[in-house]
mmCIF file of C-alpha atoms in Angstrom:
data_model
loop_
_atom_site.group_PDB
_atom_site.id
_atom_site.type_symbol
_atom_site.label_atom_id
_atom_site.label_comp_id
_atom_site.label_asym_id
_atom_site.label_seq_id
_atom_site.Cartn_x
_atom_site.Cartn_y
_atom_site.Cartn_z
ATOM 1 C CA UNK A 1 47.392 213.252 -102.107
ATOM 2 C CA UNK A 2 43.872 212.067 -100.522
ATOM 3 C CA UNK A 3 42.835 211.254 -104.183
ATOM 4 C CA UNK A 4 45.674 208.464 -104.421
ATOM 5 C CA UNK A 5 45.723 207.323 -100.990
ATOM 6 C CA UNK A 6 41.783 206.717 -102.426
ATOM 7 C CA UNK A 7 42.827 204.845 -105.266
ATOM 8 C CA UNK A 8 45.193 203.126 -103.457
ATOM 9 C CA UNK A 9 42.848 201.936 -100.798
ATOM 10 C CA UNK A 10 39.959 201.073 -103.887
ATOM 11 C CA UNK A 11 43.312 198.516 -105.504
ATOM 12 C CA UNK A 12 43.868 196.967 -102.334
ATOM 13 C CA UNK A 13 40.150 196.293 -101.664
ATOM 14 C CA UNK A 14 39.874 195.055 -104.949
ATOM 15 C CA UNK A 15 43.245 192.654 -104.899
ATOM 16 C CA UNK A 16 41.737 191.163 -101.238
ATOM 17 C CA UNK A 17 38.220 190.649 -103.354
ATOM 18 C CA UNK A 18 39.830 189.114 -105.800
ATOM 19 C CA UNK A 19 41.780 186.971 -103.621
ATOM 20 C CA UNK A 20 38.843 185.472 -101.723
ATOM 21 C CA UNK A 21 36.756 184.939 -104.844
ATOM 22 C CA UNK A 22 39.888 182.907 -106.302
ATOM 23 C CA UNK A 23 39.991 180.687 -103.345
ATOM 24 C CA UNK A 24 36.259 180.299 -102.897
ATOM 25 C CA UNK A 25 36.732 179.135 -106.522
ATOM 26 C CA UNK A 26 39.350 177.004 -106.189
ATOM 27 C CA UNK A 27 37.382 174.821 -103.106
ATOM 28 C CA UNK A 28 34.618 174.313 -105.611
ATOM 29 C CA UNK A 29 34.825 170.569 -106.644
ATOM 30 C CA UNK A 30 35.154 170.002 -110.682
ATOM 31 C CA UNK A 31 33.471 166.900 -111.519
ATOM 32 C CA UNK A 32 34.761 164.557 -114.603
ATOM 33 C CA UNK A 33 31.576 163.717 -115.871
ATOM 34 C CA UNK A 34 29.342 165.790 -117.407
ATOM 35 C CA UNK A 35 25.517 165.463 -117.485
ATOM 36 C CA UNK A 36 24.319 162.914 -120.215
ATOM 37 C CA UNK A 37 20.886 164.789 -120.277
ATOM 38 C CA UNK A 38 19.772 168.289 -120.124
ATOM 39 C CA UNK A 39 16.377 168.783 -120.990
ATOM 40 C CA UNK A 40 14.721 167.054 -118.142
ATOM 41 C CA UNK A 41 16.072 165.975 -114.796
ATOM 42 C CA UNK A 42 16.937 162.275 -114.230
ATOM 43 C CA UNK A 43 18.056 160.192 -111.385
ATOM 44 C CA UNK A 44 18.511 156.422 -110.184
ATOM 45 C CA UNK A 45 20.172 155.537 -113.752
ATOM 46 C CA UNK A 46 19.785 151.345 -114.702
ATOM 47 C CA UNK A 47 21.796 151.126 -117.646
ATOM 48 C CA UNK A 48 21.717 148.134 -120.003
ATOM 49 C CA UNK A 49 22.809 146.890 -123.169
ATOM 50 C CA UNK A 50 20.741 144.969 -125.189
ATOM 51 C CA UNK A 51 21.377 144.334 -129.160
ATOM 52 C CA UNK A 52 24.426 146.328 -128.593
ATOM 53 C CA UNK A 53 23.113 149.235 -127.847
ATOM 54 C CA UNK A 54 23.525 151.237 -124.439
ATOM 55 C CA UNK A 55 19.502 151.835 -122.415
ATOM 56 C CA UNK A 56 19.613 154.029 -119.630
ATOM 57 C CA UNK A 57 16.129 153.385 -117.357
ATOM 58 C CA UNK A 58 16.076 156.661 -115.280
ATOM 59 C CA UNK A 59 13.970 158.188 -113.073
ATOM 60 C CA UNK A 60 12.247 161.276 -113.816
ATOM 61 C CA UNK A 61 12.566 164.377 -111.207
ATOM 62 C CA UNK A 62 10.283 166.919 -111.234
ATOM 63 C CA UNK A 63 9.543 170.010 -109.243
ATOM 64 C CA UNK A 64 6.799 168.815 -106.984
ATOM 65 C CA UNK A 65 6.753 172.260 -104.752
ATOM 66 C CA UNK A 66 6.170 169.137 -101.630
ATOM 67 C CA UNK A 67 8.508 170.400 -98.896
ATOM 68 C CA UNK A 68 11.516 168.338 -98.159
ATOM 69 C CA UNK A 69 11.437 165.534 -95.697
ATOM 70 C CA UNK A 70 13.027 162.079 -94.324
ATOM 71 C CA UNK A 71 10.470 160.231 -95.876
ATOM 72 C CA UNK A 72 11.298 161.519 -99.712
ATOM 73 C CA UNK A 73 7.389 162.813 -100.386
ATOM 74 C CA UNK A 74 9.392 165.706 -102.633
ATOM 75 C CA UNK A 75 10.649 163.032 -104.862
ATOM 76 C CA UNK A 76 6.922 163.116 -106.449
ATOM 77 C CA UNK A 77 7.394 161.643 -109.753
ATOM 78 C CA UNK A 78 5.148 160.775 -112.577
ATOM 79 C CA UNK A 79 6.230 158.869 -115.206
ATOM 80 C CA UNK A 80 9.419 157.285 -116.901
ATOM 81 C CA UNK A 81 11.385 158.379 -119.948
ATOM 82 C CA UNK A 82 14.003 155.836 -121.389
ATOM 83 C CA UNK A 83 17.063 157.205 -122.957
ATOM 84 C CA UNK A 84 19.659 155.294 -125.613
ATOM 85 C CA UNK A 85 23.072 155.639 -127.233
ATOM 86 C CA UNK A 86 25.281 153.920 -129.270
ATOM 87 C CA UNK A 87 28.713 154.421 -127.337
ATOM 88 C CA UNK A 88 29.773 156.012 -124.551
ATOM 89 C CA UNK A 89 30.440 159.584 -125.309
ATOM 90 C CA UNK A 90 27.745 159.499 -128.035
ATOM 91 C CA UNK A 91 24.251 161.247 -128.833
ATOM 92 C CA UNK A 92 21.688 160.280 -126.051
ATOM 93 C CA UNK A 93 18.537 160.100 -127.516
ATOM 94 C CA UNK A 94 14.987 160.828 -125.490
ATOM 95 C CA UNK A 95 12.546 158.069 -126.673
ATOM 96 C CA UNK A 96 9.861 160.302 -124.463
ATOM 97 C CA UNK A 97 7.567 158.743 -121.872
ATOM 98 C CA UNK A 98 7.439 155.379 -121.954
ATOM 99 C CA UNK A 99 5.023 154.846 -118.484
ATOM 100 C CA UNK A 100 2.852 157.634 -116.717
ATOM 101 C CA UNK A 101 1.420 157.402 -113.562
ATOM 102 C CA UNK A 102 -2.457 157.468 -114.585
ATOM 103 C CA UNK A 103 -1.888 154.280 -116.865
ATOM 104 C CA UNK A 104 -1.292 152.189 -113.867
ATOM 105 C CA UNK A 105 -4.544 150.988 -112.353
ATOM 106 C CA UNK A 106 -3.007 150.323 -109.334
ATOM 107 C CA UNK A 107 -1.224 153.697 -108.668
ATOM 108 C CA UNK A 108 -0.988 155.649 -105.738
ATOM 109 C CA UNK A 109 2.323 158.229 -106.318
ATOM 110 C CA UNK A 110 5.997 158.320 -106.503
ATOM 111 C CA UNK A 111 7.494 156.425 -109.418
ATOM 112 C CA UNK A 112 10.901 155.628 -108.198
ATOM 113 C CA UNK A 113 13.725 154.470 -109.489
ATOM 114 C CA UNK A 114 12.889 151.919 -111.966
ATOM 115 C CA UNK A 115 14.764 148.764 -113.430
ATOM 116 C CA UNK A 116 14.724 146.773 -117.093
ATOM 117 C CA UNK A 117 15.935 143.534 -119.055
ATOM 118 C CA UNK A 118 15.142 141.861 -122.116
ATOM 119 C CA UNK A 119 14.220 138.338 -122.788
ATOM 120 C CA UNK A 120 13.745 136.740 -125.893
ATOM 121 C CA UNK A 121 11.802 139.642 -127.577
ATOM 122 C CA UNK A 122 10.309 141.358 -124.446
ATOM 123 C CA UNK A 123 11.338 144.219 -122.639
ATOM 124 C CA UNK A 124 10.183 144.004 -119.123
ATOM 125 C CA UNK A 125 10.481 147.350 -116.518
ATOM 126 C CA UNK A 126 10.173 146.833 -112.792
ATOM 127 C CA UNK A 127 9.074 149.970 -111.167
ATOM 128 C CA UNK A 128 8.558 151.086 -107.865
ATOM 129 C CA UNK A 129 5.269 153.159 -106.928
ATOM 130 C CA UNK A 130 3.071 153.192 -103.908
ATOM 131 C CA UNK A 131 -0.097 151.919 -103.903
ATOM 132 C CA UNK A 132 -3.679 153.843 -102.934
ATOM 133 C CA UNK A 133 -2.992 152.721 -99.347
ATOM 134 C CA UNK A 134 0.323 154.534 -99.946
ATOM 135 C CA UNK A 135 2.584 151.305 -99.450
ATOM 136 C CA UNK A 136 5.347 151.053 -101.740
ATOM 137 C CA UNK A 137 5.074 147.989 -104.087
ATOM 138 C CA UNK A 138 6.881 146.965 -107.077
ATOM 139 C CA UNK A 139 5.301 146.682 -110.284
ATOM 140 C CA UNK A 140 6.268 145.062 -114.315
ATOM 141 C CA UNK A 141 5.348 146.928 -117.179
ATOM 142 C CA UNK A 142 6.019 145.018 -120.630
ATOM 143 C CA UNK A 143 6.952 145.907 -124.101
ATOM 144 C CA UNK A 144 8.523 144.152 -127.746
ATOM 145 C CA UNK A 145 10.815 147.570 -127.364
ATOM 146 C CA UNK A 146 13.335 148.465 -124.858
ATOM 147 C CA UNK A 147 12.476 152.184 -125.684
ATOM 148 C CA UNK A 148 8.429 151.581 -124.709
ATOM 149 C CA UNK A 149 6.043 152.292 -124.862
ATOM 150 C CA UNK A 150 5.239 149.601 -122.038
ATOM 151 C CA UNK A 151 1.640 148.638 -120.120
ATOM 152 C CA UNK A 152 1.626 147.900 -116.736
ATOM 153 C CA UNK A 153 0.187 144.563 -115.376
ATOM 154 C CA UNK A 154 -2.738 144.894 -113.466
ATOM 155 C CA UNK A 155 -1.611 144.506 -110.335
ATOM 156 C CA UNK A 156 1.805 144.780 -108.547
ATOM 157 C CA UNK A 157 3.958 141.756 -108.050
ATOM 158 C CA UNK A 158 2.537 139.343 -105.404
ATOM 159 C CA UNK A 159 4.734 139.364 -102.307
ATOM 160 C CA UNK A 160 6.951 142.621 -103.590
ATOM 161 C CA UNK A 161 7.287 145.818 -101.399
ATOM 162 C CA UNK A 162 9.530 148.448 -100.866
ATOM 163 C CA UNK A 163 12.020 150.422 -103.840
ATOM 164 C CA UNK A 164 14.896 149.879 -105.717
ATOM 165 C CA UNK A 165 14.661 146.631 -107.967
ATOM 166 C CA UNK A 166 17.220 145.450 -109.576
ATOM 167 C CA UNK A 167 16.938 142.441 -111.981
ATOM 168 C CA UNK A 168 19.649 140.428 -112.577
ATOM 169 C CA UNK A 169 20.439 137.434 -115.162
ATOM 170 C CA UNK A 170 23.040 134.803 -114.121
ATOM 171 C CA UNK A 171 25.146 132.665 -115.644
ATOM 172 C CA UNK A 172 22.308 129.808 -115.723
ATOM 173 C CA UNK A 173 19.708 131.636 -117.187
ATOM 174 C CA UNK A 174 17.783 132.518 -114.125
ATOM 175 C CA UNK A 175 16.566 135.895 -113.233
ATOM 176 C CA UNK A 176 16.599 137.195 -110.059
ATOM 177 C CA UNK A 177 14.730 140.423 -108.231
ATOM 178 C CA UNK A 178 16.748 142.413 -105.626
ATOM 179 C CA UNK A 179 15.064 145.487 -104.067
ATOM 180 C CA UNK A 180 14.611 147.406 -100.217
ATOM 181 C CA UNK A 181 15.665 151.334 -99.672
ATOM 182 C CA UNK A 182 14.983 151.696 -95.487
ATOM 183 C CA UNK A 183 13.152 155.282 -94.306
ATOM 184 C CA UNK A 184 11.022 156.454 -97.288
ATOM 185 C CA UNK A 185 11.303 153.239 -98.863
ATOM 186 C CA UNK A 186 9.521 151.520 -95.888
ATOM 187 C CA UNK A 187 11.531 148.322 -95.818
ATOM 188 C CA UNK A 188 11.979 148.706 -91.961
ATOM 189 C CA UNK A 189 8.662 148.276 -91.952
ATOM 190 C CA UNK A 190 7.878 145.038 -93.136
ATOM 191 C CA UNK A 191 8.197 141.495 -91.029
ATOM 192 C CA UNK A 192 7.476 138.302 -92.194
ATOM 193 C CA UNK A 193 5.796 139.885 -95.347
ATOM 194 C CA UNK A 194 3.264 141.917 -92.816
ATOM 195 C CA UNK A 195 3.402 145.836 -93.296
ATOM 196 C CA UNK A 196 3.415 147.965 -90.022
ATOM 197 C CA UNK A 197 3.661 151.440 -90.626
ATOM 198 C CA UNK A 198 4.274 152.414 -86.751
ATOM 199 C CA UNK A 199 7.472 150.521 -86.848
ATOM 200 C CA UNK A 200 10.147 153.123 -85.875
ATOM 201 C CA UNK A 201 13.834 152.715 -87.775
ATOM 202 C CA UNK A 202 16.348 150.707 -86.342
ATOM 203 C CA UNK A 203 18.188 151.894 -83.273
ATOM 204 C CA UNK A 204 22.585 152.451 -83.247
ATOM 205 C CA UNK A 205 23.099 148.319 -81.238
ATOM 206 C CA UNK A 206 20.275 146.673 -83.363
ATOM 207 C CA UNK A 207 20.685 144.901 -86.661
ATOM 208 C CA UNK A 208 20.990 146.617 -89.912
ATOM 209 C CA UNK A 209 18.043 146.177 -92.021
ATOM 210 C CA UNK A 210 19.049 143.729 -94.771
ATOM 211 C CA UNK A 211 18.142 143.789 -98.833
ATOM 212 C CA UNK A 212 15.591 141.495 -100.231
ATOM 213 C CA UNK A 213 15.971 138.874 -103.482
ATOM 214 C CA UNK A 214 13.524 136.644 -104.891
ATOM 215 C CA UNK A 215 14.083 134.519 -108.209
ATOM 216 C CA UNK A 216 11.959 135.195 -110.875
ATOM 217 C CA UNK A 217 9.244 133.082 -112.945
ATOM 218 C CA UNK A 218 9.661 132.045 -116.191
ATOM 219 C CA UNK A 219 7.119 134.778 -117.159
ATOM 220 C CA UNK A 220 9.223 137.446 -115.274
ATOM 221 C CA UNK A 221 6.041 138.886 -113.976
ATOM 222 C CA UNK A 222 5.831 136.757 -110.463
ATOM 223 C CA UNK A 223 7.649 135.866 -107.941
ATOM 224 C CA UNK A 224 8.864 132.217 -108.128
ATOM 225 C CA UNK A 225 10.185 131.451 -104.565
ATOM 226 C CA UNK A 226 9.614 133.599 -101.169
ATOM 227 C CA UNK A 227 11.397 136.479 -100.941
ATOM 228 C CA UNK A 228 14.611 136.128 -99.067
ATOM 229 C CA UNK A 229 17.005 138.103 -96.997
ATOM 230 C CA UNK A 230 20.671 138.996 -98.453
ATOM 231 C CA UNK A 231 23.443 139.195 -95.898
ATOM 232 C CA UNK A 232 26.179 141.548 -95.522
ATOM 233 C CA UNK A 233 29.070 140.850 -93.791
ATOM 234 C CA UNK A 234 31.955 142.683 -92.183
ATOM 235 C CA UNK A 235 35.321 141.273 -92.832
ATOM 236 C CA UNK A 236 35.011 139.239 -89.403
ATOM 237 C CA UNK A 237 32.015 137.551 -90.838
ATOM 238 C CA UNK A 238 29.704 139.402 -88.714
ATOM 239 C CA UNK A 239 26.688 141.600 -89.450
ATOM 240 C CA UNK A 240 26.650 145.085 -89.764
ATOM 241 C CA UNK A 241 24.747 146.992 -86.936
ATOM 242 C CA UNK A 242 22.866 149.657 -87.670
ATOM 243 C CA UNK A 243 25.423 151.831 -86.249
ATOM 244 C CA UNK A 244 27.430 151.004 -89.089
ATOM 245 C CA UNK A 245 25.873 153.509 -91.367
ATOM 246 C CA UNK A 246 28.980 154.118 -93.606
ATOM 247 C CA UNK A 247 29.031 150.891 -94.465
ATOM 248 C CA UNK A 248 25.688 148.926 -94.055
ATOM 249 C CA UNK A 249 22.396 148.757 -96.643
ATOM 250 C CA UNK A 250 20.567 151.669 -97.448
ATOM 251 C CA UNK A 251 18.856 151.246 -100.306
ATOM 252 C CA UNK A 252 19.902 151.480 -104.096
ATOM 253 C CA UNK A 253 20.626 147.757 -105.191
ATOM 254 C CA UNK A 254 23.087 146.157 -107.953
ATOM 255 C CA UNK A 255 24.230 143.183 -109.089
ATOM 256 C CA UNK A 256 26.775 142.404 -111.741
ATOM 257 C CA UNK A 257 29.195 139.880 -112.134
ATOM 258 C CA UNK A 258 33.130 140.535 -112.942
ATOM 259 C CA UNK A 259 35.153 136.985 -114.003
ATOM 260 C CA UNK A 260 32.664 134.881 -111.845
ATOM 261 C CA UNK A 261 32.963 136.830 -108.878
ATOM 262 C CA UNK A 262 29.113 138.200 -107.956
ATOM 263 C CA UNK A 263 29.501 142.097 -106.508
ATOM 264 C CA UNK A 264 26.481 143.970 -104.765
ATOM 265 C CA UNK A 265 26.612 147.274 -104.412
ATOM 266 C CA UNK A 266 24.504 149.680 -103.021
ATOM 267 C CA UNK A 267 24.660 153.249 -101.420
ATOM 268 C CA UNK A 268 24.715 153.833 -97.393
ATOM 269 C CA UNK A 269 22.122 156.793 -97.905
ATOM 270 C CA UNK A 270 22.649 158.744 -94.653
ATOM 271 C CA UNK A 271 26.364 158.497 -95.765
ATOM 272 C CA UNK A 272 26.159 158.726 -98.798
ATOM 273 C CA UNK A 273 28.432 156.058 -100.102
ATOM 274 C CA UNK A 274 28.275 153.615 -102.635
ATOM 275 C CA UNK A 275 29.771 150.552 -101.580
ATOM 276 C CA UNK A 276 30.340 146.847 -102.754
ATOM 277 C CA UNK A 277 30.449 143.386 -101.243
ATOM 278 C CA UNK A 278 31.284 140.070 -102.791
ATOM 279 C CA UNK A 279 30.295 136.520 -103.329
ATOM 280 C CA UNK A 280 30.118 133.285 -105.010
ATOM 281 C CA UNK A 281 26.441 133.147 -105.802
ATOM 282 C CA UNK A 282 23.257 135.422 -106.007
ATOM 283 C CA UNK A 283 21.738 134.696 -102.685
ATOM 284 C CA UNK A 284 25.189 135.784 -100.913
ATOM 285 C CA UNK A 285 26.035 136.115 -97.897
ATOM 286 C CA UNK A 286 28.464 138.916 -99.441
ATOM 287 C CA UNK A 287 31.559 140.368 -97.635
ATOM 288 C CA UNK A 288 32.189 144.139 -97.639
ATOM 289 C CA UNK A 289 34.733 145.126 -99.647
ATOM 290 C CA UNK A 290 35.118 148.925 -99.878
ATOM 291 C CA UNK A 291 33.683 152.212 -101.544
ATOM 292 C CA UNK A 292 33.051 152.470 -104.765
ATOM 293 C CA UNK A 293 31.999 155.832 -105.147
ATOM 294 C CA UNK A 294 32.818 158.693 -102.677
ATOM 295 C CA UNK A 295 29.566 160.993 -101.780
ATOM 296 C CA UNK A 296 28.391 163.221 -104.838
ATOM 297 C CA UNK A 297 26.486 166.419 -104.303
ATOM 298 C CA UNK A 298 22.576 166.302 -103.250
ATOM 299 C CA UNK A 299 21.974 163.960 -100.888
ATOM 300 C CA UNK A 300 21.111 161.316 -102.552
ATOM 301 C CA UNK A 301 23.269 158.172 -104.468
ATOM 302 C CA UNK A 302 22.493 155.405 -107.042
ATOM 303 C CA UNK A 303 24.171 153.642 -109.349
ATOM 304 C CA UNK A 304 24.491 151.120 -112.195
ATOM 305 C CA UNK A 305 27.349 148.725 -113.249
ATOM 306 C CA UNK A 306 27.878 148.112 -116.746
ATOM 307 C CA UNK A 307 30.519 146.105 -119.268
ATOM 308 C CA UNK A 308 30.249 147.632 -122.946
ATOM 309 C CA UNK A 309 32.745 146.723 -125.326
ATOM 310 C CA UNK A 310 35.206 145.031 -122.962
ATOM 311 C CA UNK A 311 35.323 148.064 -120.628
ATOM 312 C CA UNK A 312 33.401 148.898 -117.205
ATOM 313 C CA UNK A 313 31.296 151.903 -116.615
ATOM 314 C CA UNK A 314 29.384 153.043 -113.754
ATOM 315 C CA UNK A 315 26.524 155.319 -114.092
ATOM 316 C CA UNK A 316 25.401 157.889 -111.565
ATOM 317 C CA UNK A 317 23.534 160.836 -110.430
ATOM 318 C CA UNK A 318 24.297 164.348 -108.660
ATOM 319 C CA UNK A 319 22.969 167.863 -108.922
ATOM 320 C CA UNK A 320 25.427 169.503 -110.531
ATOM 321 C CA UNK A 321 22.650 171.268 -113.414
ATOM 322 C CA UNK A 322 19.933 172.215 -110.726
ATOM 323 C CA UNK A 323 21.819 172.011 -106.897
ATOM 324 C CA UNK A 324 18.875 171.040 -105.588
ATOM 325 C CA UNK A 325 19.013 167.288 -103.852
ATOM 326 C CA UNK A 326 15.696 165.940 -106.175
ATOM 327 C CA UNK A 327 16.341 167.723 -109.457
ATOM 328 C CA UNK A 328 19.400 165.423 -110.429
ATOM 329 C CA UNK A 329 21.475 164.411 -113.456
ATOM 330 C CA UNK A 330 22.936 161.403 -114.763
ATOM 331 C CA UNK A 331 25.858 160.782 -115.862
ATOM 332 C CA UNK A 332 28.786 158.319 -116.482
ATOM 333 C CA UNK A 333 32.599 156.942 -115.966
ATOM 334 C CA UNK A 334 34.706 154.276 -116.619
ATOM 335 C CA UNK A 335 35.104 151.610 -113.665
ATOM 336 C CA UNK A 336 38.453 150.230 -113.001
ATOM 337 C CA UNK A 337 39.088 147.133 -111.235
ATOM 338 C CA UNK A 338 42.779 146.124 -109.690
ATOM 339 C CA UNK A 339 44.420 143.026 -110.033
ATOM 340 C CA UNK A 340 43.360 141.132 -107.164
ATOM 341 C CA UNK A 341 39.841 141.871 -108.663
ATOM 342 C CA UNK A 342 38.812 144.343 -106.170
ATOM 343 C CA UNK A 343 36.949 147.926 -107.901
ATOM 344 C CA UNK A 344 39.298 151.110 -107.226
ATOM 345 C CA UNK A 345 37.354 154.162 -105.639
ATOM 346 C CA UNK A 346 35.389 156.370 -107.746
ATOM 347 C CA UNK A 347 35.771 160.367 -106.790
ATOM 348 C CA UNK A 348 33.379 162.257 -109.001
ATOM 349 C CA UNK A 349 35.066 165.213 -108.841
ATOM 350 C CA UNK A 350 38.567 166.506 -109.584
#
């Protein structure tokens, strides 16, 4: 009798196990995209298409063993691998590193998240790094391949600081360089071009720090105008306080343009969103519009906007292969827009 009050007991334990493990399960989110690359981890992903085919300008993570912290020293990478594919859904293909660290004369650390296009017969790659008085500045690297290898100018672009560029060719012809990530990316910390690294971040009632866009030269390795402020308004017109951190800059720049309408996105950081505002030209100002991509896991958020054969994509990052917030993954999915031209919300997991 004690022997199957035992067994008994030893089912119902089980069953209650069981029960708890299911519904652990079931609150772990699913996401619909799977990683595009496995064999190294990759972050911050530009994507492109030039000749027809798809580029995706990542950056590399690495395992730095640097502790954690607001400034982002554990994001401690090297160098730059460049990544293709024919279609969405296809092979990805590791071209290999295409820009280290050492073959920049003017290197500090931290390769960031870099940025590409292709002009009559040149690939050009705008990359982040700081310098060896550890400011962040943004450099051009140049190659006849989109793939790489590329060499680094000398020197980093005059009048450039900060992270995240983003270059961007409009209708005319003209290329344009967008770029500022606040906290580790140091943009609070410039003011009228002049670099104060005491400067503390903005307080709750004070202005959001805004983006930065300058218009390129006809050699795409200079600046050809002084760099300029991008607004972002609320739907009043106004703009955003710093208190407004679901919805104001961060860092994580993008430009693309979607029947003639010009949308910026960028990610709210702290928050963790990916949002979008519009306009009628490159210099803005551009009104808030909405999310477009909910908060992935790790704490970080980047993305890229893409058309490829008549459809939108969005590429991305989270940490679904490591779970650890600067050993990411890229991946991809298809960006819908609505009828009155506005982009519906992208939730990355089921």
């Amino acid at each position: 009798m004690t022997h199957f009050i035992s067994c008994r007991l030893l089912i119902g334990f089980l069953l209650l196990a069981s029960f708890f493990s299911g519904t652990a399960q079931s609150k772990k989110r699913m996401p619909v995209s799977q990683p595009l690359i496995s064999n190294i981890y990759t972050a911050d992903p530009s994507a492109h298409v030039f000749n027809g085919k798809i580029y995706i300008y990542p950056s590399h993570d690495i395992e730095s063993g640097i502790p954690e912290n607001d400034n982002g020293d554990h994001f401690d990478m090297r160098d730059y691998h460049i990544f293709s594919m024919d279609s969405i859904g296809g092979k990805v293909t590791d071209h290999g590193v295409a820009l280290d660290k050492k073959d920049i004369a003017w290197a500090g650390r931290q390769l960031w998240a870099p940025d590409a296009t292709y002009k009559n017969g040149t690939c050009y790659l705008y990359f982040p790094l700081k310098d060896k008085q550890d400011i962040f500045r943004i450099g051009v690297a140049i190659s006849k391949k989109p793939t790489g290898p590329f060499k680094a100018e000398p020197m980093p672009i005059k009048g450039s600081y900060s992270i995240d560029p983003c270059v961007f060719k409009d209708k005319d012809g003209s290329y344009y360089l967008y770029f500022g990530g606040i906290w580790g990316g140091q943009l609070q910390r410039w003011k009228n071009g002049v670099y104060d690294s005491t400067t503390p971040l903005r307080k709750a009632d004070e202005p959001a720090v805004l983006p930065k866009i300058a218009r390129l030269s006809a050699d795409m390795k200079s600046f050809a105008e002084p760099v300029k402020e991008i607004q972002i308004l609320d739907e009043n017109g106004k703009p955003f306080l710093e208190a407004n951190n679901g919805k104001r800059f961060f860092e994580a720049a993008w430009m693309h343009l979607y029947k003639g309408n010009y949308y910026f996105s960028y990610s709210t950081g702290d928050t963790h969103n990916i949002c979008y505002a519009m306009g009628d030209n490159p210099y803005g100002p551009f009104t808030y519009k909405g999310i477009i991509l909910k908060p992935v896991d790790g704490w970080t958020s980047h993305e890229s906007i893409v058309e490829i054969k008549g459809r939108w994509y969005m590429f991305y990052h989270d940490v679904q292969l490591s779970g650890k917030t600067y050993l990411r993954n890229v991946k991809v999915t298809e960006l819908k827009y609505r009828k009155d031209d506005s982009i519906i919300p992208v939730d990355a997991y089921k």
